[in-house]
């Protein structure tokens, strides 16, 4: 069973957002990194780019597949996890510790559209 952390918001496309104040740290879930296999490249937006909820903001490439990254929330990118440029495999080591982008949230009400840990666990269980 993939690891799911309490206190995060989850999307059906297997991204999570950890909210701290007006900021959201967006990454892929443990389930997603497990499904992808060995991550070899992460394509991310630039700082100051805008991301929109339910729209693509980048991609993760593994040895077996490429997967679009779908933003769970809307906002402006304020930071990119540059460690992933040199070590994309950090997503495989700990997907939750290695967020992909940090955004300033433009609409916190969008969080209401996302799942909590229990709902996300149920989604993952049903995908097997």
PDB file of C-alpha atoms in Angstrom:
ATOM      1  CA  UNK A   1       0.000   0.000   0.000  1.00  0.00           C
ATOM      2  CA  UNK A   2       1.323   3.426  -0.934  1.00  0.00           C
ATOM      3  CA  UNK A   3       2.066   5.880   1.841  1.00  0.00           C
ATOM      4  CA  UNK A   4      -0.560   8.601   2.346  1.00  0.00           C
ATOM      5  CA  UNK A   5       0.045  11.495   4.716  1.00  0.00           C
ATOM      6  CA  UNK A   6      -2.641  13.154   6.826  1.00  0.00           C
ATOM      7  CA  UNK A   7      -3.094  16.909   6.538  1.00  0.00           C
ATOM      8  CA  UNK A   8      -2.430  17.160   2.812  1.00  0.00           C
ATOM      9  CA  UNK A   9      -4.887  17.716  -0.013  1.00  0.00           C
ATOM     10  CA  UNK A  10      -4.951  15.178  -2.851  1.00  0.00           C
ATOM     11  CA  UNK A  11      -6.122  15.258  -6.462  1.00  0.00           C
ATOM     12  CA  UNK A  12      -7.493  12.411  -8.574  1.00  0.00           C
ATOM     13  CA  UNK A  13      -4.440  12.752 -10.833  1.00  0.00           C
ATOM     14  CA  UNK A  14      -2.172  11.851  -7.869  1.00  0.00           C
ATOM     15  CA  UNK A  15      -0.743  15.232  -6.971  1.00  0.00           C
ATOM     16  CA  UNK A  16      -0.756  16.564  -3.448  1.00  0.00           C
ATOM     17  CA  UNK A  17      -0.631  20.054  -1.998  1.00  0.00           C
ATOM     18  CA  UNK A  18       0.691  20.869   1.453  1.00  0.00           C
ATOM     19  CA  UNK A  19      -0.649  24.237   2.570  1.00  0.00           C
ATOM     20  CA  UNK A  20       1.342  26.611   4.744  1.00  0.00           C
ATOM     21  CA  UNK A  21      -0.354  29.984   5.103  1.00  0.00           C
ATOM     22  CA  UNK A  22      -0.988  31.362   1.601  1.00  0.00           C
ATOM     23  CA  UNK A  23       1.468  28.952   0.018  1.00  0.00           C
ATOM     24  CA  UNK A  24       1.043  25.477  -1.382  1.00  0.00           C
ATOM     25  CA  UNK A  25       3.790  22.935  -1.949  1.00  0.00           C
ATOM     26  CA  UNK A  26       2.794  20.725  -4.876  1.00  0.00           C
ATOM     27  CA  UNK A  27       4.254  17.317  -5.614  1.00  0.00           C
ATOM     28  CA  UNK A  28       3.349  13.826  -6.702  1.00  0.00           C
ATOM     29  CA  UNK A  29       2.130  11.213  -4.282  1.00  0.00           C
ATOM     30  CA  UNK A  30       3.880   8.050  -3.216  1.00  0.00           C
ATOM     31  CA  UNK A  31       1.307   6.122  -5.254  1.00  0.00           C
ATOM     32  CA  UNK A  32       2.243   8.138  -8.363  1.00  0.00           C
ATOM     33  CA  UNK A  33       6.004   7.698  -8.012  1.00  0.00           C
ATOM     34  CA  UNK A  34       5.441   3.979  -7.432  1.00  0.00           C
ATOM     35  CA  UNK A  35       3.325   3.683 -10.582  1.00  0.00           C
ATOM     36  CA  UNK A  36       5.858   5.643 -12.643  1.00  0.00           C
ATOM     37  CA  UNK A  37       8.927   3.692 -11.593  1.00  0.00           C
ATOM     38  CA  UNK A  38      12.398   5.245 -11.711  1.00  0.00           C
ATOM     39  CA  UNK A  39      12.002   8.981 -12.318  1.00  0.00           C
ATOM     40  CA  UNK A  40      14.651  10.333 -14.704  1.00  0.00           C
ATOM     41  CA  UNK A  41      13.466  13.874 -15.443  1.00  0.00           C
ATOM     42  CA  UNK A  42      11.092  16.481 -14.021  1.00  0.00           C
ATOM     43  CA  UNK A  43       9.844  19.287 -16.284  1.00  0.00           C
ATOM     44  CA  UNK A  44       8.753  22.275 -14.207  1.00  0.00           C
ATOM     45  CA  UNK A  45       7.508  25.818 -14.820  1.00  0.00           C
ATOM     46  CA  UNK A  46       9.534  28.953 -14.144  1.00  0.00           C
ATOM     47  CA  UNK A  47       9.249  31.150 -11.081  1.00  0.00           C
ATOM     48  CA  UNK A  48       6.485  33.757 -11.640  1.00  0.00           C
ATOM     49  CA  UNK A  49       4.590  31.433 -14.007  1.00  0.00           C
ATOM     50  CA  UNK A  50       0.923  30.999 -13.189  1.00  0.00           C
ATOM     51  CA  UNK A  51      -0.590  27.580 -12.668  1.00  0.00           C
ATOM     52  CA  UNK A  52      -4.293  26.851 -12.893  1.00  0.00           C
ATOM     53  CA  UNK A  53      -6.222  24.195 -10.997  1.00  0.00           C
ATOM     54  CA  UNK A  54      -6.810  21.068 -13.074  1.00  0.00           C
ATOM     55  CA  UNK A  55      -4.402  22.203 -15.790  1.00  0.00           C
ATOM     56  CA  UNK A  56      -0.980  20.864 -16.732  1.00  0.00           C
ATOM     57  CA  UNK A  57       2.074  22.589 -15.257  1.00  0.00           C
ATOM     58  CA  UNK A  58       4.860  20.192 -16.188  1.00  0.00           C
ATOM     59  CA  UNK A  59       5.714  16.528 -16.493  1.00  0.00           C
ATOM     60  CA  UNK A  60       7.536  13.716 -14.788  1.00  0.00           C
ATOM     61  CA  UNK A  61       9.419  11.240 -16.948  1.00  0.00           C
ATOM     62  CA  UNK A  62      10.410   7.783 -15.823  1.00  0.00           C
ATOM     63  CA  UNK A  63      12.162   4.938 -17.563  1.00  0.00           C
ATOM     64  CA  UNK A  64       8.779   3.509 -18.540  1.00  0.00           C
ATOM     65  CA  UNK A  65       6.458   6.494 -19.033  1.00  0.00           C
ATOM     66  CA  UNK A  66       5.966  10.239 -19.054  1.00  0.00           C
ATOM     67  CA  UNK A  67       3.157  11.683 -16.986  1.00  0.00           C
ATOM     68  CA  UNK A  68       1.732  15.190 -17.078  1.00  0.00           C
ATOM     69  CA  UNK A  69       1.662  17.098 -13.819  1.00  0.00           C
ATOM     70  CA  UNK A  70      -1.797  18.550 -13.174  1.00  0.00           C
ATOM     71  CA  UNK A  71      -1.987  21.390 -10.677  1.00  0.00           C
ATOM     72  CA  UNK A  72      -4.411  20.753  -7.806  1.00  0.00           C
ATOM     73  CA  UNK A  73      -4.710  24.517  -7.166  1.00  0.00           C
ATOM     74  CA  UNK A  74      -4.268  27.865  -8.915  1.00  0.00           C
ATOM     75  CA  UNK A  75      -1.449  30.203  -8.037  1.00  0.00           C
ATOM     76  CA  UNK A  76       1.823  31.842  -8.951  1.00  0.00           C
ATOM     77  CA  UNK A  77       5.026  29.811  -8.799  1.00  0.00           C
ATOM     78  CA  UNK A  78       7.314  31.337  -6.160  1.00  0.00           C
ATOM     79  CA  UNK A  79       9.865  28.555  -5.961  1.00  0.00           C
ATOM     80  CA  UNK A  80      10.921  25.452  -7.862  1.00  0.00           C
ATOM     81  CA  UNK A  81      12.617  22.508  -6.155  1.00  0.00           C
ATOM     82  CA  UNK A  82      15.953  22.806  -7.946  1.00  0.00           C
ATOM     83  CA  UNK A  83      17.329  19.649  -6.312  1.00  0.00           C
ATOM     84  CA  UNK A  84      15.130  17.669  -8.713  1.00  0.00           C
ATOM     85  CA  UNK A  85      17.087  19.003 -11.704  1.00  0.00           C
ATOM     86  CA  UNK A  86      20.151  17.012 -10.701  1.00  0.00           C
ATOM     87  CA  UNK A  87      18.411  14.275  -8.729  1.00  0.00           C
ATOM     88  CA  UNK A  88      14.930  13.550 -10.131  1.00  0.00           C
ATOM     89  CA  UNK A  89      15.112  10.184  -8.352  1.00  0.00           C
ATOM     90  CA  UNK A  90      14.463  12.054  -5.071  1.00  0.00           C
ATOM     91  CA  UNK A  91      10.786  11.686  -5.990  1.00  0.00           C
ATOM     92  CA  UNK A  92      11.199   7.905  -5.765  1.00  0.00           C
ATOM     93  CA  UNK A  93      13.060   8.104  -2.448  1.00  0.00           C
ATOM     94  CA  UNK A  94      10.419  10.245  -0.723  1.00  0.00           C
ATOM     95  CA  UNK A  95       7.711  11.833  -2.855  1.00  0.00           C
ATOM     96  CA  UNK A  96       6.247  13.772   0.076  1.00  0.00           C
ATOM     97  CA  UNK A  97       9.531  15.271   1.272  1.00  0.00           C
ATOM     98  CA  UNK A  98      10.441  16.381  -2.254  1.00  0.00           C
ATOM     99  CA  UNK A  99       7.789  18.799  -3.456  1.00  0.00           C
ATOM    100  CA  UNK A 100       8.076  20.012  -7.063  1.00  0.00           C
ATOM    101  CA  UNK A 101       6.835  23.615  -6.975  1.00  0.00           C
ATOM    102  CA  UNK A 102       5.779  26.108  -4.325  1.00  0.00           C
ATOM    103  CA  UNK A 103       2.931  28.430  -5.312  1.00  0.00           C
ATOM    104  CA  UNK A 104       1.255  31.422  -3.784  1.00  0.00           C
ATOM    105  CA  UNK A 105      -2.385  30.351  -3.714  1.00  0.00           C
ATOM    106  CA  UNK A 106      -4.837  32.606  -5.537  1.00  0.00           C
ATOM    107  CA  UNK A 107      -8.033  30.837  -4.447  1.00  0.00           C
ATOM    108  CA  UNK A 108      -7.960  28.800  -1.241  1.00  0.00           C
ATOM    109  CA  UNK A 109     -11.560  27.691  -1.832  1.00  0.00           C
ATOM    110  CA  UNK A 110     -10.200  25.359  -4.539  1.00  0.00           C
ATOM    111  CA  UNK A 111      -8.866  23.193  -1.709  1.00  0.00           C
ATOM    112  CA  UNK A 112     -12.479  22.171  -1.046  1.00  0.00           C
ATOM    113  CA  UNK A 113     -12.452  20.298  -4.371  1.00  0.00           C
ATOM    114  CA  UNK A 114      -9.578  18.059  -3.283  1.00  0.00           C
ATOM    115  CA  UNK A 115      -9.550  14.847  -1.242  1.00  0.00           C
ATOM    116  CA  UNK A 116      -8.333  14.267   2.272  1.00  0.00           C
ATOM    117  CA  UNK A 117      -6.060  11.336   3.121  1.00  0.00           C
ATOM    118  CA  UNK A 118      -8.903   8.873   3.729  1.00  0.00           C
ATOM    119  CA  UNK A 119     -10.653   9.658   0.444  1.00  0.00           C
ATOM    120  CA  UNK A 120      -7.360   9.460  -1.442  1.00  0.00           C
ATOM    121  CA  UNK A 121      -6.505   6.081   0.117  1.00  0.00           C
ATOM    122  CA  UNK A 122      -9.866   4.812  -1.062  1.00  0.00           C
ATOM    123  CA  UNK A 123      -9.198   6.113  -4.598  1.00  0.00           C
ATOM    124  CA  UNK A 124      -5.820   4.334  -4.703  1.00  0.00           C
ATOM    125  CA  UNK A 125      -7.330   1.091  -3.377  1.00  0.00           C
ATOM    126  CA  UNK A 126      -9.943   1.169  -6.135  1.00  0.00           C
ATOM    127  CA  UNK A 127      -7.345   1.707  -8.870  1.00  0.00           C
ATOM    128  CA  UNK A 128      -5.633  -1.648  -8.311  1.00  0.00           C
TER     129      UNK A 128
END
